[in-house]
Short mmCIF file of C-alpha atoms in Angstrom, two decimals:
data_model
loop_
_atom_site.label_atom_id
_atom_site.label_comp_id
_atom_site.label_asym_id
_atom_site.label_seq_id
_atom_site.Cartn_x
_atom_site.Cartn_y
_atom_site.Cartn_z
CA UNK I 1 -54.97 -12.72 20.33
CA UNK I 2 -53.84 -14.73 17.32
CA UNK I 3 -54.62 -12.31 14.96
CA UNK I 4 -52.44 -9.86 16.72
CA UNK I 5 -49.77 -12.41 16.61
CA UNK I 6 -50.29 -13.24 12.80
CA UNK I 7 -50.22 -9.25 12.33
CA UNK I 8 -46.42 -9.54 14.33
CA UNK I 9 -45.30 -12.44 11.86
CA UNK I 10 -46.38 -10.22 9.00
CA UNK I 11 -44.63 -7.15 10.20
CA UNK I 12 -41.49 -9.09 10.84
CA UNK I 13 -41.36 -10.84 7.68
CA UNK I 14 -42.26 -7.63 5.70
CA UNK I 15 -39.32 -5.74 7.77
CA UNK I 16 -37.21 -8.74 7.06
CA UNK I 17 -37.80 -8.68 3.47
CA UNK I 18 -37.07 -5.23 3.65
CA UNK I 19 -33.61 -5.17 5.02
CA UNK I 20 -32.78 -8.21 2.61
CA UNK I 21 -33.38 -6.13 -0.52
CA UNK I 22 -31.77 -3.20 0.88
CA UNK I 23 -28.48 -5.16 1.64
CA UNK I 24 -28.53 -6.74 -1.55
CA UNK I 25 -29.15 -2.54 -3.27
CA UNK I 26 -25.82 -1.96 -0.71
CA UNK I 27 -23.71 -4.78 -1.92
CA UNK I 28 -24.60 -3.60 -5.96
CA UNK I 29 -24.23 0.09 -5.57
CA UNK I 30 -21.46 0.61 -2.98
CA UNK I 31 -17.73 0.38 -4.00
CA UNK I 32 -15.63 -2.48 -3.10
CA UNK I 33 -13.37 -2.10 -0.57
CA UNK I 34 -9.47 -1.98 -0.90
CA UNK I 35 -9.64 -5.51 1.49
CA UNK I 36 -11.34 -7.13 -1.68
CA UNK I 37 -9.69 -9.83 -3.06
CA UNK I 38 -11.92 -9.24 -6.23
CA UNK I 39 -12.20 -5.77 -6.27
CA UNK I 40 -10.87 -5.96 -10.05
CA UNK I 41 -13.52 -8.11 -11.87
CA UNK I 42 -16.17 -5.36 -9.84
CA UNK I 43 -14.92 -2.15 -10.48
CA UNK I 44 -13.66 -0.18 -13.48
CA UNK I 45 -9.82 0.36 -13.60
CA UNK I 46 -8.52 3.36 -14.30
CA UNK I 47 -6.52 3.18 -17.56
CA UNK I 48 -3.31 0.96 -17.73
CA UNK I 49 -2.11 2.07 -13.86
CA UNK I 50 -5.22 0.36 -12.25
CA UNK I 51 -4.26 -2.88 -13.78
CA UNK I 52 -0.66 -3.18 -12.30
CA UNK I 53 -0.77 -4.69 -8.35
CA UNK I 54 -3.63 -7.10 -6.70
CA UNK I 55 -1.75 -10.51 -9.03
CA UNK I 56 -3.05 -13.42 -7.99
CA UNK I 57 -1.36 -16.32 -5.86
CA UNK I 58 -1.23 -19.67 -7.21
CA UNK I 59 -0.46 -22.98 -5.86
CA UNK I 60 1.59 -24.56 -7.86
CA UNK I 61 0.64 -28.18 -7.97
CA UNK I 62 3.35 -30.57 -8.93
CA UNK I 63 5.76 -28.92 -6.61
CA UNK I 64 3.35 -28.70 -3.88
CA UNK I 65 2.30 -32.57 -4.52
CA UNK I 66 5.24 -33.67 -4.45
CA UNK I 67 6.80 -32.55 -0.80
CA UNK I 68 3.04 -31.91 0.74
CA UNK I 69 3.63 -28.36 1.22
CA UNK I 70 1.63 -25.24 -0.22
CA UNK I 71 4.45 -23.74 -2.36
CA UNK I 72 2.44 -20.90 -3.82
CA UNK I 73 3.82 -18.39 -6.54
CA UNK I 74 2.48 -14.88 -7.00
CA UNK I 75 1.80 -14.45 -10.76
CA UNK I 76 3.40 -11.40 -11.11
CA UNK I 77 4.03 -11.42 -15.04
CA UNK I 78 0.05 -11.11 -14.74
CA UNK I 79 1.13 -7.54 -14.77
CA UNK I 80 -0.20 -5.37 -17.39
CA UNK I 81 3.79 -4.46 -18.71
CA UNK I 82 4.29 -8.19 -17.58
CA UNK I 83 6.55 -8.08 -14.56
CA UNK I 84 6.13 -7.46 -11.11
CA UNK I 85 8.26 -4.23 -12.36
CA UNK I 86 5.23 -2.59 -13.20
CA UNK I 87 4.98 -2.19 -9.11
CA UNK I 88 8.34 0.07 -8.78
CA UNK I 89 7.65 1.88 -12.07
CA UNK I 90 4.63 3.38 -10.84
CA UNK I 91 5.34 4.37 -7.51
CA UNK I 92 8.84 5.78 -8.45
CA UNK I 93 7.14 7.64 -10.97
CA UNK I 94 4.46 9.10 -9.13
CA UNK I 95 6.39 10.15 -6.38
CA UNK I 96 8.30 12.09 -8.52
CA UNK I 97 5.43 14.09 -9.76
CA UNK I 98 4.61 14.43 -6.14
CA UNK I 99 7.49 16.25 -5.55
CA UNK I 100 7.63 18.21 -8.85
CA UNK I 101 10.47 15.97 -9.85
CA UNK I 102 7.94 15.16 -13.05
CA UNK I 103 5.50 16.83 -14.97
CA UNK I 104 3.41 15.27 -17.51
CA UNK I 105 3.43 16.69 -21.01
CA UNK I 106 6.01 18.82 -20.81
CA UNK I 107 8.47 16.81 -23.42
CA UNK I 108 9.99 15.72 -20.11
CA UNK I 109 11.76 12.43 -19.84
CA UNK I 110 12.19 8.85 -17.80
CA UNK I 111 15.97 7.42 -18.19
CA UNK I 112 17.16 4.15 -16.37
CA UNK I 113 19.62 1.76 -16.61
CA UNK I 114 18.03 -2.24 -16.62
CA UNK I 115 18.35 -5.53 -18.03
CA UNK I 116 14.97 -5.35 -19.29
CA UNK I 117 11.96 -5.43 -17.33
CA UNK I 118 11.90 -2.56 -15.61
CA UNK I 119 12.49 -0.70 -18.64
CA UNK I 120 9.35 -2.29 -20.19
CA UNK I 121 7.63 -0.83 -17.17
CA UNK I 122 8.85 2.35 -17.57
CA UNK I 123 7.92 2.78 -20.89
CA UNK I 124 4.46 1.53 -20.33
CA UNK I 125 3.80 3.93 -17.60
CA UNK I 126 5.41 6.91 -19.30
CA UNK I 127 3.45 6.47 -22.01
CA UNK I 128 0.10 6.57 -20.04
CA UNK I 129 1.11 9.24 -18.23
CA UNK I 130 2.85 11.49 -21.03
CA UNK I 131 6.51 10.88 -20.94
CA UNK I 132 9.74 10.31 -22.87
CA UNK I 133 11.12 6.94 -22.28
CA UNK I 134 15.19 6.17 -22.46
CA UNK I 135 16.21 2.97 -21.45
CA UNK I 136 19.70 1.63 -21.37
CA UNK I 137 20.40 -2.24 -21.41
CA UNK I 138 23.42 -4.48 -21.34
CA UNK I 139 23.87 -5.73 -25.18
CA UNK I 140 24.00 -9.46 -23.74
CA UNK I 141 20.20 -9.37 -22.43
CA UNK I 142 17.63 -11.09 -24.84
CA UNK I 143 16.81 -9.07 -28.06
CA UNK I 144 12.91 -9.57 -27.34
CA UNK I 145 13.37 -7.55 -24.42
CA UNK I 146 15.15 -4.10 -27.04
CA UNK I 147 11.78 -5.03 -29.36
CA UNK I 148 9.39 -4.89 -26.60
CA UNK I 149 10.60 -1.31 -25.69
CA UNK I 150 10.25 -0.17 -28.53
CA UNK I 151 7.05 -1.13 -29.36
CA UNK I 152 6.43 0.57 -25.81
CA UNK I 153 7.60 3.85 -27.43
CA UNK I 154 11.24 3.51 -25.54
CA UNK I 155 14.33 4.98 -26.88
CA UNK I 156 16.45 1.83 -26.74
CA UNK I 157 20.51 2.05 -26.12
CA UNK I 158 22.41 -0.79 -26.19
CA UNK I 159 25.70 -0.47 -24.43
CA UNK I 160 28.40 -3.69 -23.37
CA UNK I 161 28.16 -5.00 -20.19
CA UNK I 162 30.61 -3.69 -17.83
CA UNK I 163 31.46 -2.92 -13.88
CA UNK I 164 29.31 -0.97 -12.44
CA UNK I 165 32.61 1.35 -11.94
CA UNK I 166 33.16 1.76 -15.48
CA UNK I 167 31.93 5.30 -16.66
CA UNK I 168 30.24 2.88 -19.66
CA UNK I 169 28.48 0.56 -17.48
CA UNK I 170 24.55 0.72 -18.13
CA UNK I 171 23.20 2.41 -15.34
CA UNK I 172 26.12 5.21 -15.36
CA UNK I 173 25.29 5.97 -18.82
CA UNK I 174 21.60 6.49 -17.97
CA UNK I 175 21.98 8.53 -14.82
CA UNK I 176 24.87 10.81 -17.47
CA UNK I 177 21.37 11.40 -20.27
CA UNK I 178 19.25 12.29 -16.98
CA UNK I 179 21.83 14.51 -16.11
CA UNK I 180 22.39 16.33 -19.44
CA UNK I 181 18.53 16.49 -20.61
CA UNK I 182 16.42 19.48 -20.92
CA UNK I 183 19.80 21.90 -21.00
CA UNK I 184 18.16 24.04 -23.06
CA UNK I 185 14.82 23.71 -21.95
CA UNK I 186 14.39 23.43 -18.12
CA UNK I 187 10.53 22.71 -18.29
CA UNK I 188 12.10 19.05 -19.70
CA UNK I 189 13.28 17.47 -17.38
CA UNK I 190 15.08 14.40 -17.26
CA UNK I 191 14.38 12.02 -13.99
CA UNK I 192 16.71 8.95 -13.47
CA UNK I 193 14.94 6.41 -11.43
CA UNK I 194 17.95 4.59 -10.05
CA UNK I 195 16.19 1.56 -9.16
CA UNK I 196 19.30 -0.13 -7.55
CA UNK I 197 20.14 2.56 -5.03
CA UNK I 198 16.28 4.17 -4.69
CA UNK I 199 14.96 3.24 -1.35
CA UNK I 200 11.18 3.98 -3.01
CA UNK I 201 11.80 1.04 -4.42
CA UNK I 202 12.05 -1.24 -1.91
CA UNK I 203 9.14 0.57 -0.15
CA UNK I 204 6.57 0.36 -3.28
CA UNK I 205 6.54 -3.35 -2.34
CA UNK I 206 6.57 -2.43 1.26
CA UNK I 207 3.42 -0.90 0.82
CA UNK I 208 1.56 -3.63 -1.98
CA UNK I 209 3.73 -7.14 -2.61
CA UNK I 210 4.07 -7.48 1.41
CA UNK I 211 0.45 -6.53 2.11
CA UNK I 212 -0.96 -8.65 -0.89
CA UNK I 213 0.82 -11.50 0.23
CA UNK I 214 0.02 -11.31 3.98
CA UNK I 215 -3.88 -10.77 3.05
CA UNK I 216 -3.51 -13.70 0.43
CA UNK I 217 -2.20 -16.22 2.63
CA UNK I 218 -4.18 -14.95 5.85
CA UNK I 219 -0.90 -14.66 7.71
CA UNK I 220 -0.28 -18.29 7.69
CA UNK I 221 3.09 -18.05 6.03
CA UNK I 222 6.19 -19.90 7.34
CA UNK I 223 8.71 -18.98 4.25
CA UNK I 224 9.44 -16.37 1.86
CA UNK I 225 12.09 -17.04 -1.12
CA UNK I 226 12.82 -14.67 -3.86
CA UNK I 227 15.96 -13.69 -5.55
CA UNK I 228 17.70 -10.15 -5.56
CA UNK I 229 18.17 -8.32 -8.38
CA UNK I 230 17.79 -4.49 -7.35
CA UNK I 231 17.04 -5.74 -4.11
CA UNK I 232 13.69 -4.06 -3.99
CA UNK I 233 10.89 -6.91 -3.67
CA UNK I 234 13.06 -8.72 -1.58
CA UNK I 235 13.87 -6.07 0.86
CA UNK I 236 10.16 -4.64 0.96
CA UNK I 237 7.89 -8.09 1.43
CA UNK I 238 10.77 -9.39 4.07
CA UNK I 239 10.48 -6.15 6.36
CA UNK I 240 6.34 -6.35 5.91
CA UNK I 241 6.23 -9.94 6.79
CA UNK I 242 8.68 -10.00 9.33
CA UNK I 243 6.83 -7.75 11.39
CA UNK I 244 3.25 -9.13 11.05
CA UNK I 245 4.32 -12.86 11.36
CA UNK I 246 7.53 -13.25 13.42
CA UNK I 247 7.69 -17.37 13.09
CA UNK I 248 8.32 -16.24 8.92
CA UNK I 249 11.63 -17.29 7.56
CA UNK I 250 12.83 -15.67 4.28
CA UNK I 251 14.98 -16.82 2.08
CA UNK I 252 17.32 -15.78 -1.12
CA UNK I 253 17.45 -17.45 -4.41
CA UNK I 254 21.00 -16.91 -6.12
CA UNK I 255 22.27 -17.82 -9.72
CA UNK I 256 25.42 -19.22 -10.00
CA UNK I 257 28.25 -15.97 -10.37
CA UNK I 258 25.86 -14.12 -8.16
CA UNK I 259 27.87 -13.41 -4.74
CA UNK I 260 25.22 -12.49 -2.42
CA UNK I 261 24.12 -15.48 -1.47
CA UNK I 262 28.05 -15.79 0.07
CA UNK I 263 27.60 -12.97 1.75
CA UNK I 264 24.13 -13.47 3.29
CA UNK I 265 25.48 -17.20 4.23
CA UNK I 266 29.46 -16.32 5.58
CA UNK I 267 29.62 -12.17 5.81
CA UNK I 268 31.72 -12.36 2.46
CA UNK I 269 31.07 -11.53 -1.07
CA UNK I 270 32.37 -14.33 -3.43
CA UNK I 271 31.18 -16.56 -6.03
CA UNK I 272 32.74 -19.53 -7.52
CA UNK I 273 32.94 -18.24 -10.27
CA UNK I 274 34.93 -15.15 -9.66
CA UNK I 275 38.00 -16.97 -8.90
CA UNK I 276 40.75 -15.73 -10.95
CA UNK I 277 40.69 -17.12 -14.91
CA UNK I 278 37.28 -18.82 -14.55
CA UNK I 279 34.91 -15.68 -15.51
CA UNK I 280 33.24 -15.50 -18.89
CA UNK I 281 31.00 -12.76 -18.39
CA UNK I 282 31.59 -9.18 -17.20
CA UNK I 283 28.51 -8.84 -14.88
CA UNK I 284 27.66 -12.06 -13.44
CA UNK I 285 28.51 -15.14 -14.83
CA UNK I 286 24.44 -17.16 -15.33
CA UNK I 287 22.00 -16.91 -18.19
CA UNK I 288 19.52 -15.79 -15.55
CA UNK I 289 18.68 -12.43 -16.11
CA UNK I 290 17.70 -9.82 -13.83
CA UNK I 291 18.65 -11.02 -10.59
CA UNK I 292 22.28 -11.98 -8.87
CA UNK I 293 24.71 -9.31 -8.68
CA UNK I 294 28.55 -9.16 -6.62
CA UNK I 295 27.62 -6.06 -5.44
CA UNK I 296 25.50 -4.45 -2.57
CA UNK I 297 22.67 -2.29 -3.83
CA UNK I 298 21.22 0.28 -0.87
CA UNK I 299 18.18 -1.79 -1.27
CA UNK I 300 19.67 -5.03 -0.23
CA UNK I 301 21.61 -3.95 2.32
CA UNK I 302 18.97 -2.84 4.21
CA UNK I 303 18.59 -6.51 4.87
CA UNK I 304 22.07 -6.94 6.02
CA UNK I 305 23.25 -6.55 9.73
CA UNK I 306 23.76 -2.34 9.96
CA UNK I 307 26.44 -2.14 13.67
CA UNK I 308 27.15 -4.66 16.32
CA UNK I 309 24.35 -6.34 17.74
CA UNK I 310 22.03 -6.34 14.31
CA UNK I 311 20.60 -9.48 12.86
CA UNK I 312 20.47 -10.14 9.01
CA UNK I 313 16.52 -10.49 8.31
CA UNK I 314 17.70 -12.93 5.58
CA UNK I 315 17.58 -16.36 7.26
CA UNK I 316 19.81 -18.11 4.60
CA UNK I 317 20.48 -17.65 0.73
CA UNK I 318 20.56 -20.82 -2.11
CA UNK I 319 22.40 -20.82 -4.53
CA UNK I 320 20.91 -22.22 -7.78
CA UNK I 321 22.84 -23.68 -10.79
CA UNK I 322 21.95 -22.74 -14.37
CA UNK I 323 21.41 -26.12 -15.31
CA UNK I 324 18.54 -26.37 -12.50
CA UNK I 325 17.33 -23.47 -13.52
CA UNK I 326 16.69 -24.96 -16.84
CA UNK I 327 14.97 -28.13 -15.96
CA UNK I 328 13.08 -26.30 -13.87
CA UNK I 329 11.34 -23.90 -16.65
CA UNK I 330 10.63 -27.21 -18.69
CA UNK I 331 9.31 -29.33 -15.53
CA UNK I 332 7.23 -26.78 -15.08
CA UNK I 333 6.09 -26.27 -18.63
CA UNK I 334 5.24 -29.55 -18.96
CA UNK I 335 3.59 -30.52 -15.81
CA UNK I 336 1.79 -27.41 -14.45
CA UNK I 337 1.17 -25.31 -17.95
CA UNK I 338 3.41 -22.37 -16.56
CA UNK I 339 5.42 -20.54 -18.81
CA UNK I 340 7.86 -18.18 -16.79
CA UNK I 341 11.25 -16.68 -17.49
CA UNK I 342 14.39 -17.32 -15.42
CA UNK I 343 14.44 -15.85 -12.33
CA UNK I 344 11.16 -17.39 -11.63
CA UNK I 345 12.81 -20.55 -12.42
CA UNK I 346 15.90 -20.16 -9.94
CA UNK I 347 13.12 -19.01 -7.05
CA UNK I 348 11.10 -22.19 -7.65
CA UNK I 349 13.88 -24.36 -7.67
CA UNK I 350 14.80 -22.98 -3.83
CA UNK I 351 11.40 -23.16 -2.72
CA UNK I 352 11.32 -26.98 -3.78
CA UNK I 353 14.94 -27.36 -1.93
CA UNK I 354 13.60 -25.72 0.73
CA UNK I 355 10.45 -27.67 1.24
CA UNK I 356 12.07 -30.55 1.39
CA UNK I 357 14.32 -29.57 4.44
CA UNK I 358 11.72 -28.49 6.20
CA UNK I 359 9.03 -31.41 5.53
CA UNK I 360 5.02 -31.61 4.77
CA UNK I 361 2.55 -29.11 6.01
CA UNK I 362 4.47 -25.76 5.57
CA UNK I 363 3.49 -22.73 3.04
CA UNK I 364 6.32 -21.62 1.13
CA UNK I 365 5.64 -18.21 -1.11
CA UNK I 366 7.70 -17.00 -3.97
CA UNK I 367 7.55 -14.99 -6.78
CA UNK I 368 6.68 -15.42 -10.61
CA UNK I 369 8.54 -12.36 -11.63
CA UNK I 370 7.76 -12.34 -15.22
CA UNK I 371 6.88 -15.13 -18.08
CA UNK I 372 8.95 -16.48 -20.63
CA UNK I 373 7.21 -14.45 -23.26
CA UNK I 374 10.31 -12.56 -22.93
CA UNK I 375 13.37 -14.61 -22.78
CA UNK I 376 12.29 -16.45 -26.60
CA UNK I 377 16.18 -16.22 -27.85
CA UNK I 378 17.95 -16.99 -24.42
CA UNK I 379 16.58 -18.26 -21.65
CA UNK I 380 13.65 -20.38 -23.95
CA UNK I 381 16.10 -21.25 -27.10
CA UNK I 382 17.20 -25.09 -27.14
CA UNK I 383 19.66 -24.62 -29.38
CA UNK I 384 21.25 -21.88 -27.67
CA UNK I 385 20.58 -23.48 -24.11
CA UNK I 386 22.15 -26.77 -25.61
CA UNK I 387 25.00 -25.13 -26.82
CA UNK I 388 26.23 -24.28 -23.27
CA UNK I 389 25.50 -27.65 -22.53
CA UNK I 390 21.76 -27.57 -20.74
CA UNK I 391 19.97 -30.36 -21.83
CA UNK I 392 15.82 -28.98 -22.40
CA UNK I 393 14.33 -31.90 -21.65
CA UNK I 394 11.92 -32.34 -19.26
CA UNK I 395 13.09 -33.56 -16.45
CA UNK I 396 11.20 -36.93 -15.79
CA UNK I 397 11.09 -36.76 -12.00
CA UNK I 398 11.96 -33.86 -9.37
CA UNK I 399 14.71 -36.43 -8.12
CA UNK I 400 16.93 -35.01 -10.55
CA UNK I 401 17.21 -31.76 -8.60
CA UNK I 402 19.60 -32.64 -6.01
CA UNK I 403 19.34 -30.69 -2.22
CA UNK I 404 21.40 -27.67 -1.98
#
């Protein structure tokens, strides 16, 4: 009888010891799945495309120290093109070879109007896909943004910054090239992307910021806070996480000139600095780039109330000075090693303001849009930042950014 049980032990081990090494044969030679959070580092991307999505979320430490919540950025200038940009540029792109809209290597071209980053995208993924690239940008935008692009391969035009009404303004002189390429050719073809008014844009982080985030966090979210440039990531992560965790408030960041945080905050589009001989600037009156506008893109409004009865899915808009925005970048720079560009700076100064209001123990998530790699003669330049009076200091303690 006991050597029939030994025999047992033996079989069960030996079965055991089988299923072990066949699991481990499983985990080596089967793909990751798309639920991976490290399905990068084990799988072989394809080309430049498989590198854009899947950024990382980082806590950032002396913000989060400081007012015991997790205020966590997503590291989106991680992105190969640097920019969560890269997102938009290849979904818009690929859904317009879907629908024949684009054909690759055909001496077919990509035109859009943008302040910088997208354009950078753009160019990036044209290039790996076999594209023309035109991208025109307000002359007032950084000059390391024009150099980038054209390293990229980009045709670069330069126009000054005007209404969006003006036949000149940026965007209408991109959608006029679209319009007029490939006349005497009609196998090139010339696509605007339209990334203020394309609802694909909105829905490209729909489909990848909103789900990243949501997986990231494991639902246990209480705020959102990002600014609005197009309107796109915005719009897309707030209608993803609103529906999957209801208790979620979101939030707009807003330069100074911008007026949409008015309007998200009182129904009315305004900004201070619109009032009659105060404006400087033609667009909006910050050195932020890329975000604030005193306009409603189709993007953003899909956040607004839309007939009688309809909530905003915005639960409030901040409005953040330059001069925060500043200290900000340098706080930080010098106290968690991160390096990021100006809109980045404006979200993480609402997500501190924000944190405080609400108290310890909440998770607050916004977004690192891009670094500061790319805002060197702006943004990053003492000399030019002290010249419209921004001191670039440090700031020595988070007490000097006052509540909103």
């Amino acid at each position: 009888m006991s050597i029939d049980k030994t025999s047992a032990h033996i079989c069960v081990a030996a079965a055991l010891a089988t299923a072990a090494i066949g699991y481990q044969a499983w985990r080596l030679l089967s793909p990751p799945t798309s639920d991976s959070p490290d399905d990068r580092s084990r799988s072989i991307a394809n080309g430049v495309a498989g590198l854009i999505g899947n950024t990382p979320l980082i806590r950032i430490n002396s913000l989060s120290d400081a007012t015991g919540c997790e205020i966590l950025g997503k590291a989106e200038f991680l992105n190969p093109g640097g920019s969560s940009k890269d997102r938009i540029a290849l979904y818009l792109i690929e859904k317009a070879e879907e629908t024949g809209q684009l054909v690759p290597h055909t001496g077919s071209c990509i035109f859009e109007g943008t302040s910088g980053s997208t354009g950078i995208s753009l160019a990036m993924v044209a290039r790996a896909k076999g594209y023309l690239c035109h991208i025109v940008m307000p002359s007032d935008q950084a000059i390391e943004k024009s150099q980038l692009l054209e390293r990229h391969g980009a045709t670069v035009e330069r126009v000054a910054p005007c209404s969006i009404v003006d036949k000149n303004n940026f965007v209408n002189v991109a959608r006029r090239h679209a319009q007029e390429f490939g006349a005497e050719d009609p196998a090139k073809r010339g696509f605007f992307v339209n990334q203020f008014e394309n609802p694909l844009n909105s829905e490209a982080h729909y489909k990848t910021t909103g789900p990243e985030i949501f997986r990231q966090t494991k639902g246990c979210i209480d705020v959102f806070v990002h600014g609005s440039g197009t309107g796109g990531t915005i719009a897309g992560v707030t209608h993803y996480l609103k529906r999957r965790v209801p208790q979620v408030q979101c939030f707009l960041a807003d330069p100074q000139g911008s007026g949409l945080a008015n309007k998200v905050n009182h129904g009315v589009m305004f900004a201070e600095t619109e009032r009659e001989g105060t404006r400087r600037r033609q667009q909006v009156d910050t050195l932020v780039e890329g975000v604030g506008l005193n306009r409603l893109t189709r993007n953003f409004a899909n956040l607004l109330p839309a007939g009688r009865g309809k909530k905003c899915l915005l639960d409030g808009a901040i409005s953040v000075s330059d001069s925060d925005a500043v200290k900000m970048s340098r706080w930080l720079m010098a106290n968690d090693g991160l390096f990021i560009g100006s809109s980045a700076a404006i979200n993480c100064v609402a997500a501190l303001d924000i944190a405080r209001k609400l108290g310890p123990g909440h998770t607050i998530v916004t977004i690192l849009a891009d670094s500061g790699q790319r805002h060197l003669t702006k943004f990053w330049n003492d000399e030019a930042m002290a010249a419209l009076g921004h001191s670039t200091a440090a700031p020595a303690s988070l007490d000097e950014f006052k509540s909103v």
